[in-house]
Tab-separated table of C-alpha atoms in Angstrom:
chain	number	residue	atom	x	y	z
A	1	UNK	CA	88.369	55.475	122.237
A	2	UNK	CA	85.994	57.399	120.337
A	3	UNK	CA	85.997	58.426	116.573
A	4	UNK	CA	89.173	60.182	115.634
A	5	UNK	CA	88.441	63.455	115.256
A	6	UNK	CA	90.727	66.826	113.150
A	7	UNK	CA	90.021	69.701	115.093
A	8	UNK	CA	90.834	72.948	113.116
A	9	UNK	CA	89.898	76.809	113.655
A	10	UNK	CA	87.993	78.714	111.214
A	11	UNK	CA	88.078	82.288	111.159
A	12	UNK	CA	86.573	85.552	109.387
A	13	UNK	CA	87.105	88.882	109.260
A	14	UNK	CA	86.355	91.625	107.329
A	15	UNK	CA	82.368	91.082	106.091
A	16	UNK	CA	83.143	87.417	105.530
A	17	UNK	CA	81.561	86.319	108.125
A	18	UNK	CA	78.038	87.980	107.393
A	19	UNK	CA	77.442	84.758	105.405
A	20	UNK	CA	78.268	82.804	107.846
A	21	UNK	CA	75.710	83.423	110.395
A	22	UNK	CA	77.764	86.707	111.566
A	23	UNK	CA	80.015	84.138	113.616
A	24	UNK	CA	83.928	85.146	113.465
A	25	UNK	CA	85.652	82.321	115.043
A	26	UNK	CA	84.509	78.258	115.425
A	27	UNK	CA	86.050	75.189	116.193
A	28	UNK	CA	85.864	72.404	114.098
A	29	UNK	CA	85.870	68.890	114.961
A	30	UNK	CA	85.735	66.996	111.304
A	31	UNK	CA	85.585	63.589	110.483
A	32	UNK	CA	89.016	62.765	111.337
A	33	UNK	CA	89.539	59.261	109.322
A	34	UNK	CA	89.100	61.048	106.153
A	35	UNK	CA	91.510	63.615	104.452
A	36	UNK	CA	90.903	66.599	104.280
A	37	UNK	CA	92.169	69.367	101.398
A	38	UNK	CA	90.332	73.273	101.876
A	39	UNK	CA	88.723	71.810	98.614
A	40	UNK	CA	87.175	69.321	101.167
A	41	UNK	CA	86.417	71.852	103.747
A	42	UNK	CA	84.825	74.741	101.224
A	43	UNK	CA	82.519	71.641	100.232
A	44	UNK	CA	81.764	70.940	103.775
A	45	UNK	CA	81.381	74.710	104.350
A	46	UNK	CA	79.263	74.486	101.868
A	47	UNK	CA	76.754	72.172	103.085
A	48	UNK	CA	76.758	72.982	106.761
A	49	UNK	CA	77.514	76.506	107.509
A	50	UNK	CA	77.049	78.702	104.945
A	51	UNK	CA	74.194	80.030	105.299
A	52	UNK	CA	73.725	83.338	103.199
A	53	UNK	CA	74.079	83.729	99.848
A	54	UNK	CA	76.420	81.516	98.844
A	55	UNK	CA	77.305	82.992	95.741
A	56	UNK	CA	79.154	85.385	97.227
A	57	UNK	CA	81.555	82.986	99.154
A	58	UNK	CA	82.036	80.548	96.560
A	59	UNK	CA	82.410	80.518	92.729
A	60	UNK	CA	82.134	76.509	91.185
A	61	UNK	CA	85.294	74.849	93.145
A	62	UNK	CA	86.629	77.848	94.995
A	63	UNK	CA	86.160	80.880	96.486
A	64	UNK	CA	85.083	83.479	94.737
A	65	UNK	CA	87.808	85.927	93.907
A	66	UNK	CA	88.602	89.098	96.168
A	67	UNK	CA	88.258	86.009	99.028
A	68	UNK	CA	91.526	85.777	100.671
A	69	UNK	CA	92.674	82.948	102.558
A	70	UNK	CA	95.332	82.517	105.016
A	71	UNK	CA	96.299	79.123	106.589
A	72	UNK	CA	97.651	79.617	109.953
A	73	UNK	CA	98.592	83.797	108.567
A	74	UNK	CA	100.026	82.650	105.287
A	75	UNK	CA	98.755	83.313	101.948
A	76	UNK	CA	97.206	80.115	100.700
A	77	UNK	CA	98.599	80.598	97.524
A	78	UNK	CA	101.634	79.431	99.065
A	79	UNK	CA	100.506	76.553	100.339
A	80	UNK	CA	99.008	74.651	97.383
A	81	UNK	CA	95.475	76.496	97.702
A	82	UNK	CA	92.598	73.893	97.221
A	83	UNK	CA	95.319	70.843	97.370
A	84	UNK	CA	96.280	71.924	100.851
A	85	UNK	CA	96.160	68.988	103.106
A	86	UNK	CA	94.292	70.439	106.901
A	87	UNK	CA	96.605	69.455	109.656
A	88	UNK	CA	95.316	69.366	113.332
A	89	UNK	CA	95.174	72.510	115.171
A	90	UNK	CA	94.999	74.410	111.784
A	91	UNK	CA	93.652	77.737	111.640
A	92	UNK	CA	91.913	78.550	108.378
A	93	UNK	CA	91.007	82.996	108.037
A	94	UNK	CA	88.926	84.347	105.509
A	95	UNK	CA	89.007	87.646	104.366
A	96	UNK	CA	86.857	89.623	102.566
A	97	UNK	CA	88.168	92.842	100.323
A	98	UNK	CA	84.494	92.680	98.433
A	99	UNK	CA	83.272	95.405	101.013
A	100	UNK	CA	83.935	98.461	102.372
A	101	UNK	CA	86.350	101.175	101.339
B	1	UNK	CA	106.832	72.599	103.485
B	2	UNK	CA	107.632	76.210	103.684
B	3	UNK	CA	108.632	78.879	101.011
B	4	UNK	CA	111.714	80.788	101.802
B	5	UNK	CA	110.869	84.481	101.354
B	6	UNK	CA	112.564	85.873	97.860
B	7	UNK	CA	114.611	88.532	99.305
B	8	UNK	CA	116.847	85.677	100.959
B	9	UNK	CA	116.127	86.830	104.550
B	10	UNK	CA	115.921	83.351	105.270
B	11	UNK	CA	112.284	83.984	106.982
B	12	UNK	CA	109.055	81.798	106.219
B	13	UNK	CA	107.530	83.623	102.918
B	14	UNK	CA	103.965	85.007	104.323
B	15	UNK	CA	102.135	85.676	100.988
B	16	UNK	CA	102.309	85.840	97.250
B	17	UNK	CA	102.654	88.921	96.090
B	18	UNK	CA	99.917	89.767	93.189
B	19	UNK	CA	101.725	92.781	91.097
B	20	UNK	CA	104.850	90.624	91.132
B	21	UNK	CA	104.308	86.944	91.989
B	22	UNK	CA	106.707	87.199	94.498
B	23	UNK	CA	107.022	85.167	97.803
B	24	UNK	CA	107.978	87.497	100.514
B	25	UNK	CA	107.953	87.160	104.440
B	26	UNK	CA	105.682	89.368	106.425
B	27	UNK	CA	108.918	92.211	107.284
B	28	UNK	CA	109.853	92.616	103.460
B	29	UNK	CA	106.233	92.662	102.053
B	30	UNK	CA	106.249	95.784	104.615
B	31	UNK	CA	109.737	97.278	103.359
B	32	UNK	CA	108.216	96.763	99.811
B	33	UNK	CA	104.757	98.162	100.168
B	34	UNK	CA	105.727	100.896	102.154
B	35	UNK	CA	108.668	101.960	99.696
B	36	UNK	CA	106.825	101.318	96.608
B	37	UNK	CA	104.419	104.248	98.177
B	38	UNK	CA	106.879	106.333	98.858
B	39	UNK	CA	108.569	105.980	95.455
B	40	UNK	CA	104.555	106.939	93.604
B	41	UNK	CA	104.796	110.116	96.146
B	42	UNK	CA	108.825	111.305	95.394
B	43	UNK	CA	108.175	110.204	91.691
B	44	UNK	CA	105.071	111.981	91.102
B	45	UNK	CA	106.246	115.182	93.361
B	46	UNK	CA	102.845	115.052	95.389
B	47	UNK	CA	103.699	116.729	98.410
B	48	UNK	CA	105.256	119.396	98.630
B	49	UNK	CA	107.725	120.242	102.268
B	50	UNK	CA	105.330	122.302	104.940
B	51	UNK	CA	101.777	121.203	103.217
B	52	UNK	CA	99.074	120.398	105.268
B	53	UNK	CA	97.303	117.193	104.010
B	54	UNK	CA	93.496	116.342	104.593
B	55	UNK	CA	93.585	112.117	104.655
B	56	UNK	CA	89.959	111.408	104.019
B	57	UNK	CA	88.763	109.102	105.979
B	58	UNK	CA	85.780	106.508	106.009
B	59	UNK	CA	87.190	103.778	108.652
B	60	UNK	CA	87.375	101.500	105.904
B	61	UNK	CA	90.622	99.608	104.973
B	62	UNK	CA	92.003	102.037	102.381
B	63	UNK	CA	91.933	105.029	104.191
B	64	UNK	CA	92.989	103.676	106.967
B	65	UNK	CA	96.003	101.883	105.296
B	66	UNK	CA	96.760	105.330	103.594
B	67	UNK	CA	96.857	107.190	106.677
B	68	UNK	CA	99.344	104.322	108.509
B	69	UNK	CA	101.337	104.678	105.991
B	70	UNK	CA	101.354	108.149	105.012
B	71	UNK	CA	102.698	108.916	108.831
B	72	UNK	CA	105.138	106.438	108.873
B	73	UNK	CA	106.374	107.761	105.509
B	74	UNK	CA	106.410	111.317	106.926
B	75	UNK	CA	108.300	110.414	109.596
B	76	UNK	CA	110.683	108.198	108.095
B	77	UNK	CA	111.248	110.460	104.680
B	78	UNK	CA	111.300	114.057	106.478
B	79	UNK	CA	108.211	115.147	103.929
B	80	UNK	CA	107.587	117.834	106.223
B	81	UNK	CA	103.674	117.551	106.135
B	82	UNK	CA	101.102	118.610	108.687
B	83	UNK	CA	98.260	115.253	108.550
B	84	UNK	CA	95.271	115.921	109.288
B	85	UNK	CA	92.032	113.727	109.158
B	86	UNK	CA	88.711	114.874	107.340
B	87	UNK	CA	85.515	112.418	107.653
B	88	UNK	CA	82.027	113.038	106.364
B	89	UNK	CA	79.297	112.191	108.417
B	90	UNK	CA	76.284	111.399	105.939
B	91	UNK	CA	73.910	110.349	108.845
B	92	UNK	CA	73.575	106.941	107.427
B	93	UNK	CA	72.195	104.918	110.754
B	94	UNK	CA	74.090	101.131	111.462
B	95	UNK	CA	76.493	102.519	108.725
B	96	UNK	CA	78.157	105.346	109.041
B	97	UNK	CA	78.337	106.128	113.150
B	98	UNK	CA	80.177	102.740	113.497
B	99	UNK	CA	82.616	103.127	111.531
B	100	UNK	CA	83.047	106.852	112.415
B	101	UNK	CA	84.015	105.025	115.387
B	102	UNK	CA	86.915	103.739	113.579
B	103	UNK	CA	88.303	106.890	112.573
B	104	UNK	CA	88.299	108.276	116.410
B	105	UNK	CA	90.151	105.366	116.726
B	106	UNK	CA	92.815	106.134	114.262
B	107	UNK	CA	92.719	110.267	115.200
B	108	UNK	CA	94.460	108.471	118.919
B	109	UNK	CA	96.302	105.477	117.047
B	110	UNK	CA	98.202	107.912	114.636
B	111	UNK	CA	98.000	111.008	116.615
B	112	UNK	CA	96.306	113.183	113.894
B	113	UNK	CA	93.006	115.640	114.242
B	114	UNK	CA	90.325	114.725	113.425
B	115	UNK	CA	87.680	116.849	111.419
B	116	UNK	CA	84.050	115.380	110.819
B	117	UNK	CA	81.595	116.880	108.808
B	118	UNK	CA	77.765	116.223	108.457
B	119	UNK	CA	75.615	116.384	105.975
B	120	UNK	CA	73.139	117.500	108.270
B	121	UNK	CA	75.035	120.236	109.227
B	122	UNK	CA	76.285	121.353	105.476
B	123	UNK	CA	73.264	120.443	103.873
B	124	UNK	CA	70.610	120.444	106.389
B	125	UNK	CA	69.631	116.826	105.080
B	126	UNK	CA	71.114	113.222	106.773
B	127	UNK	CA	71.086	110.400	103.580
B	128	UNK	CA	68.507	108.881	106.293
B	129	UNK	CA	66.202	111.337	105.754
B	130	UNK	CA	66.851	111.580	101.589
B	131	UNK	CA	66.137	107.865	101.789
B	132	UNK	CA	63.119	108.085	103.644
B	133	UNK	CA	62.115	110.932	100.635
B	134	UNK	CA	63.367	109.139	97.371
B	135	UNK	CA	63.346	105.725	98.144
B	136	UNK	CA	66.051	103.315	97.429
B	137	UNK	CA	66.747	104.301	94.159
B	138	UNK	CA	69.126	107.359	92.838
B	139	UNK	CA	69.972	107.639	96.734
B	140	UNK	CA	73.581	106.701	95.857
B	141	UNK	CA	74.075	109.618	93.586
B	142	UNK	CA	73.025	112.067	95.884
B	143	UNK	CA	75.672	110.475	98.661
B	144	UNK	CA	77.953	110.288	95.917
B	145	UNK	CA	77.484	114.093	94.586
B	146	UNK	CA	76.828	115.583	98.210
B	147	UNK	CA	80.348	113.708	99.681
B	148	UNK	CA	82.394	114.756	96.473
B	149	UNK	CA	81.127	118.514	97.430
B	150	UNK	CA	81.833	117.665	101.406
B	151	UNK	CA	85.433	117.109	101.171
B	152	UNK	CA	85.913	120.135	99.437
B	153	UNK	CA	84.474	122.432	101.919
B	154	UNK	CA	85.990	120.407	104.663
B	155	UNK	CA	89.134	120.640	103.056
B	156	UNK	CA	88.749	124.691	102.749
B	157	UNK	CA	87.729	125.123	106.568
B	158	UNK	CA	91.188	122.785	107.392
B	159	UNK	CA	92.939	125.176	104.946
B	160	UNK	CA	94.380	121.984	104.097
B	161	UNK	CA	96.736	122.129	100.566
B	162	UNK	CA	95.976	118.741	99.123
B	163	UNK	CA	93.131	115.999	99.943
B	164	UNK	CA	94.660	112.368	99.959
B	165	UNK	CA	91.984	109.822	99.290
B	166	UNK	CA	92.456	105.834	99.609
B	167	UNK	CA	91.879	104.569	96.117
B	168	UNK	CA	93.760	101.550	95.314
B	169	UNK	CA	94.741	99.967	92.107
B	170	UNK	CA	91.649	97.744	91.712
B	171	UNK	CA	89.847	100.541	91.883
B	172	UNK	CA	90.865	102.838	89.540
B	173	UNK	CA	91.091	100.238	87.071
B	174	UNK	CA	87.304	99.640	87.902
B	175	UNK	CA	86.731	103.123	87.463
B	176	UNK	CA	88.716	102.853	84.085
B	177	UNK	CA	86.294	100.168	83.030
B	178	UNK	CA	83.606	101.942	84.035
B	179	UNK	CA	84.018	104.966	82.560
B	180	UNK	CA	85.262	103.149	78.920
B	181	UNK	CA	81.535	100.759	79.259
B	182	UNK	CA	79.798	103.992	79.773
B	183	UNK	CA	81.667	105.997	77.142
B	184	UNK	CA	82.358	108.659	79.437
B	185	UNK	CA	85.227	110.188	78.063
B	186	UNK	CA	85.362	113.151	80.456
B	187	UNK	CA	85.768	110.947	83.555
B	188	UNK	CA	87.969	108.658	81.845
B	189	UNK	CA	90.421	111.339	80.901
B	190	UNK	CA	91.087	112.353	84.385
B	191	UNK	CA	90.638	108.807	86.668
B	192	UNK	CA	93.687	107.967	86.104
B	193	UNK	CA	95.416	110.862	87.293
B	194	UNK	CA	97.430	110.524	90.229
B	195	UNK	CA	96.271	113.894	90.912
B	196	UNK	CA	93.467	116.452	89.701
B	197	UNK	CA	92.039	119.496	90.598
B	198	UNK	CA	94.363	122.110	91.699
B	199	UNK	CA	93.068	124.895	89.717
B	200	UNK	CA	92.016	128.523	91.175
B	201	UNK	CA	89.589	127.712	94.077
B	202	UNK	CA	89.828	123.944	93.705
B	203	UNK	CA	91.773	122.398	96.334
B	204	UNK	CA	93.754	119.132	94.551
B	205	UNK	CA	92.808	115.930	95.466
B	206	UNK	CA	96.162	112.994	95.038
B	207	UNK	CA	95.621	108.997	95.392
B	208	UNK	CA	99.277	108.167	96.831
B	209	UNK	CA	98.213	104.206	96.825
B	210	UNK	CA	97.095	104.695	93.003
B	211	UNK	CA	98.980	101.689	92.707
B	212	UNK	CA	98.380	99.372	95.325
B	213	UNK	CA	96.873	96.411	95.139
B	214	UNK	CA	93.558	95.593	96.845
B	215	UNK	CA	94.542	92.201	98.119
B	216	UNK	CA	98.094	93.811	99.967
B	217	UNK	CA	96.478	96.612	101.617
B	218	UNK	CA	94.202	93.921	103.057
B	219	UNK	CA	97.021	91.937	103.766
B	220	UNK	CA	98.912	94.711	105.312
B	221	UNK	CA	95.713	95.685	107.490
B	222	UNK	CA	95.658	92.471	108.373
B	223	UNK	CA	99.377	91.860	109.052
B	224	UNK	CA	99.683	95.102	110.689
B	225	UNK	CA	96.869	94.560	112.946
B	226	UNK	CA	95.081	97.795	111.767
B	227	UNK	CA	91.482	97.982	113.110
B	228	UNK	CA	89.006	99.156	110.180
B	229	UNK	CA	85.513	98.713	109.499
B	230	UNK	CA	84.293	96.594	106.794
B	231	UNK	CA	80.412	96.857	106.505
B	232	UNK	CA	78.621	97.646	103.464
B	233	UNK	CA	76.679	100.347	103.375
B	234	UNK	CA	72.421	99.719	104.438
B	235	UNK	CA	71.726	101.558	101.212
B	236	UNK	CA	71.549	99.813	97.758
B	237	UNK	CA	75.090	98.359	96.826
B	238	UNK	CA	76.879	100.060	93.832
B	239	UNK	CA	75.632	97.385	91.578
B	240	UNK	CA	76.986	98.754	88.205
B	241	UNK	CA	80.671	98.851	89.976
B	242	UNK	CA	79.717	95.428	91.350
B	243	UNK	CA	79.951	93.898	87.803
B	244	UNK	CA	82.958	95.694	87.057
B	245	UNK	CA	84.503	94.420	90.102
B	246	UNK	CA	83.421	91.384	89.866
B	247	UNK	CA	84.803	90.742	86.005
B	248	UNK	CA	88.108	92.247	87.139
B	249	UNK	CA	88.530	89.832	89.866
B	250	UNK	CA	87.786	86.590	87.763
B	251	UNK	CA	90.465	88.294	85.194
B	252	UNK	CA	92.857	88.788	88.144
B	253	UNK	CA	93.072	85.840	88.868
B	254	UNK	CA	94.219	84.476	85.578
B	255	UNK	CA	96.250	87.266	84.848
B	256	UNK	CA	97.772	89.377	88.010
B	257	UNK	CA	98.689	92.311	86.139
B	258	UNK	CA	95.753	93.314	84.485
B	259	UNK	CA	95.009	95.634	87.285
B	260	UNK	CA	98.234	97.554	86.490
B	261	UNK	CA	97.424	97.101	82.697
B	262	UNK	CA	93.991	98.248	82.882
B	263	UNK	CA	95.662	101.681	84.592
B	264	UNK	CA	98.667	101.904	82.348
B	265	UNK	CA	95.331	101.885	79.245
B	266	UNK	CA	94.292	104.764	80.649
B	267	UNK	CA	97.005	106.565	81.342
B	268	UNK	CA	98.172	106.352	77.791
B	269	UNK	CA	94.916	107.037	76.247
B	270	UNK	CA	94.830	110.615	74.362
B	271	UNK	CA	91.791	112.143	72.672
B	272	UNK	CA	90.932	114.033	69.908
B	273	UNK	CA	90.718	117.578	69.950
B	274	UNK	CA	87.238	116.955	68.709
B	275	UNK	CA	85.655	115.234	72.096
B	276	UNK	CA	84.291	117.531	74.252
B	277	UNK	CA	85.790	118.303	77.535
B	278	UNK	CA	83.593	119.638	80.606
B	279	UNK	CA	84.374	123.059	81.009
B	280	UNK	CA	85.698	123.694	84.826
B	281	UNK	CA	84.448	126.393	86.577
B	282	UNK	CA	82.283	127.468	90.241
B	283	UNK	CA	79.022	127.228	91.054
B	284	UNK	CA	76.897	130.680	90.965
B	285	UNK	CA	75.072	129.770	94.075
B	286	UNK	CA	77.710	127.894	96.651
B	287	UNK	CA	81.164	128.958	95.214
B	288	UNK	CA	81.887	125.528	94.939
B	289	UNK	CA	84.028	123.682	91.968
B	290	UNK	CA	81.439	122.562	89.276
B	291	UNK	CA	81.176	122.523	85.171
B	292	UNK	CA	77.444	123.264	85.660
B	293	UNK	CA	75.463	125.981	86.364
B	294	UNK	CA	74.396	125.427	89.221
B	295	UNK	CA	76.327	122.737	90.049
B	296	UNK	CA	74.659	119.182	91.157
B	297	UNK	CA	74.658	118.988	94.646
B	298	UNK	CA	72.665	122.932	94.740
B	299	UNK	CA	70.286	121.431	91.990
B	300	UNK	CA	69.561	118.100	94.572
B	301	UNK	CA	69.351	120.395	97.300
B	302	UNK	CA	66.799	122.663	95.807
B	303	UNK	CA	65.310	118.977	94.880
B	304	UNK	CA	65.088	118.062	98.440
B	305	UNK	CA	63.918	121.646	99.729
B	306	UNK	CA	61.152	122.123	96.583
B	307	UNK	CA	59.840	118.514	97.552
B	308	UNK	CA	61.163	117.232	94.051
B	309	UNK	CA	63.954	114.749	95.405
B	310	UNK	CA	63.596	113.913	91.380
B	311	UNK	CA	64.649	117.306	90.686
B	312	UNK	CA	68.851	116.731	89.848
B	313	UNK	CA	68.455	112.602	88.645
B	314	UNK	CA	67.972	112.660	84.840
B	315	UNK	CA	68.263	115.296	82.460
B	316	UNK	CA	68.475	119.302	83.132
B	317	UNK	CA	65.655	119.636	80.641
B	318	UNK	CA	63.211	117.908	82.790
B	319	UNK	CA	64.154	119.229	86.118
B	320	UNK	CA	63.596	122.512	84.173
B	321	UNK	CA	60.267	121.875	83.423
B	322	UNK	CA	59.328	120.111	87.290
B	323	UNK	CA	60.345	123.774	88.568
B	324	UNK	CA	58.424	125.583	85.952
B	325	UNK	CA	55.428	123.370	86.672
B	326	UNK	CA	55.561	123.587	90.578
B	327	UNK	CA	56.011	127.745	89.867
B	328	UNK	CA	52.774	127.519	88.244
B	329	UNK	CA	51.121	125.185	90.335
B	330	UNK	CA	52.224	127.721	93.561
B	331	UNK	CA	51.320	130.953	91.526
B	332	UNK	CA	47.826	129.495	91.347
B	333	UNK	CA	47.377	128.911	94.913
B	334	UNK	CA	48.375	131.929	95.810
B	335	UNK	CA	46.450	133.885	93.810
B	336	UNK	CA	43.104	130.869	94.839
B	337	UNK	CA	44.042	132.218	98.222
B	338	UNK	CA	43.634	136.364	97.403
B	339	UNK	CA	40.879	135.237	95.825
B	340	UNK	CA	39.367	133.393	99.206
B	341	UNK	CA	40.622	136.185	101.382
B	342	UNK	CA	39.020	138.946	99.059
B	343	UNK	CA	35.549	137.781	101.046
């Protein structure tokens, strides 16, 4: 028996992923004997994977607005937004509306 | 837990709603953003039955939202209109061919023609080439100025009756805010209009998703599965709208409706007789609409031809005196050539 592990799915779409080394989809395999809230994960986002200016991702806590976020296709703001607890096999989008028209 | 969608469908609510902070499930966000559309168009009598309507179209998420939805309102409300789709080419490389790309793809997805127009081919310039002339700077306002000018002719060649562009709420009330931190009245008169143009020889231009949201034409994109391009452009970023934006947002999100109260500002503002108000009228040398003489995109194109890119940025004044000064400069050389040949 190894570590427990929470495996979740991050996704990006729509220029989002540009700061995240231009990669769309990735599999997560956190810590699982901790709990984790998207306030938990943006930290850990923070630290590991986001790699370009990270301004534009995150604003102190959060994201930045014009971010959205979907948990498994539904609005986070449904869900409890930075409070939501990550259950395994989530799948966690974000979408950018900060480029294009 | 899950949130019951508000129209008591009994479905799993999909997202929050930002212009009414409702909880709805993916099939009645649809019904409502669909029908709130429709209502802007019958309310505002922008069609009219037997038009033929240019969508312009960049690939991005607006326009390709508006021209989903602007079939499927067609067809399900009996408008009557002919759809057509009208791109402009700049000949921006990595930018614009991609997502030019995109709007092939919607000309098969929604069954509608596609027109693109270059600006190599209008203007005899791509914004590749401008950029390799002026640099990174003041680049944007000849994109800007040359694509304003673009649609228009486009339009005219389609013999199209009305140009439907993609601009959502958050952006006109960016444009609002804009126009109110730069104290230009002119533009802030007319940005909120649903429509403008229309005059003799100007072909009318109408924003049917005036006001939707950013955030549920993303969601609906997204929702819908509706394949658009999202890169921003290799040029310099629009920074001044890029603080505009970026204020509105943080506001947003404390306070929903300030998009829609930012728009309804300036729809009730009225001026005084005493501000001055562009005259409208057509350029002496292309025909096209302008309220100068000549209008911008002729003086950036004799710019561009003269070897001035400077030429049209800054005031008329000093564009005046670069083409005096180059006159001069050419009338001497000439006559230093008779002069050589005279031996």
């Amino acid at each position: 028996m190894g570590t427990p592990e929470l495996k979740i799915i991050l996704e990006f779409s729509a220029g989002a992923e540009l700061l995240f080394g231009n990669i769309k989809r990735r599999e997560l395999n956190l810590d699982g004997k901790q709990k984790w809230t998207i306030a938990n994960l943006l930290k850990w986002m923070h630290a590991n994977i986001l790699t370009e200016r990270p301004e534009l991702f995150l604003q102190g806590d959060t994201v930045r607005p014009g971010i959205l976020v979907l948990i498994n296709d539904t609005d986070w703001e449904l869900l409890g937004e930075l409070d939501y607890e990550l259950q395994p096999n989530d799948n966690v989008l974000f979408i950018s509306t900060l480029h294009g028209g | 837990m899950h949130i019951i969608c508000k129209s008591q469908c009994g479905n799993r609510a999909a997202l929050k709603r930002p212009k009414t902070g409702d909880a709805l499930c993916k099939e009645c966000f649809f019904a409502a953003f669909e029908a709130e559309i429709h209502h802007t168009i019958s309310s505002s009598n922008l069609f009219r039955r037997g038009e033929k309507v240019a969508v312009a179209a960049s690939g991005g998420k607006d326009s390709t939202v508006l021209a989903h939805v602007l079939k499927l309102l067609n067809e399900r409300h009996n408008y009557g209109l002919e759809l057509v789709l009208l791109s402009i080419d700049e000949g921006i490389t990595g930018y614009r061919d991609d997502s030019l790309e995109t709007v092939k793809q919607n000309r098969d997805d929604y069954q509608m023609p596609l027109k693109i127009l270059s600006y190599e081919e209008l203007y005899g310039w791509t914004m590749d080439r401008i950029v390799a002339q002026i640099g990174r700077s003041n680049n944007c306002t000849f994109c800007g100025v040359f694509r304003r000018q673009a649609l228009d002719r486009g339009a005219k060649l389609l013999g199209v009756d009305s140009i439907a562009t993609g601009h959502n709420a958050d952006d006109i009330a960016e444009t609002v805010l804009m126009n109110v931190l730069r104290g230009d009245t002119a533009r802030l008169r007319r940005c909120t209009s649903i429509r403008t143009g229309g005059g003799e020889d100007t072909i009318p231009r109408v924003k049917p998703l005036k006001y939707s949201y950013e955030k549920e034409i993303v969601m609906y994109a997204h929702y819908k599965k509706l394949v658009y391009f999202s890169t921003e452009c290799v040029f310099a970023p629009n920074a001044y709208r890029g603080h505009a934006r970026a204020f509105l947002k943080d506001l947003e999100k404390v306070r929903p409706s300030v998009i829609m109260d930012i728009i309804y500002s300036g729809e009730q503002l009225r001026f005084k007789d005493t501000v001055k108000k562009p005259e409208r009228g057509t350029c002496t040398r292309c025909g096209f609409v302008s309220s100068q003489q000549p209008c911008k995109a002729c003086v950036l194109l004799e710019g561009l031809n003269r070897g001035l890119p400077k030429l049209g940025i800054g005031k008329k004044s000093k564009g005046e005196r670069m083409i005096a000064k180059q006159n001069q400069e050419l009338a001497l050389r000439e006559r230093a050539n008779l002069v050589k040949n005279d031996f």
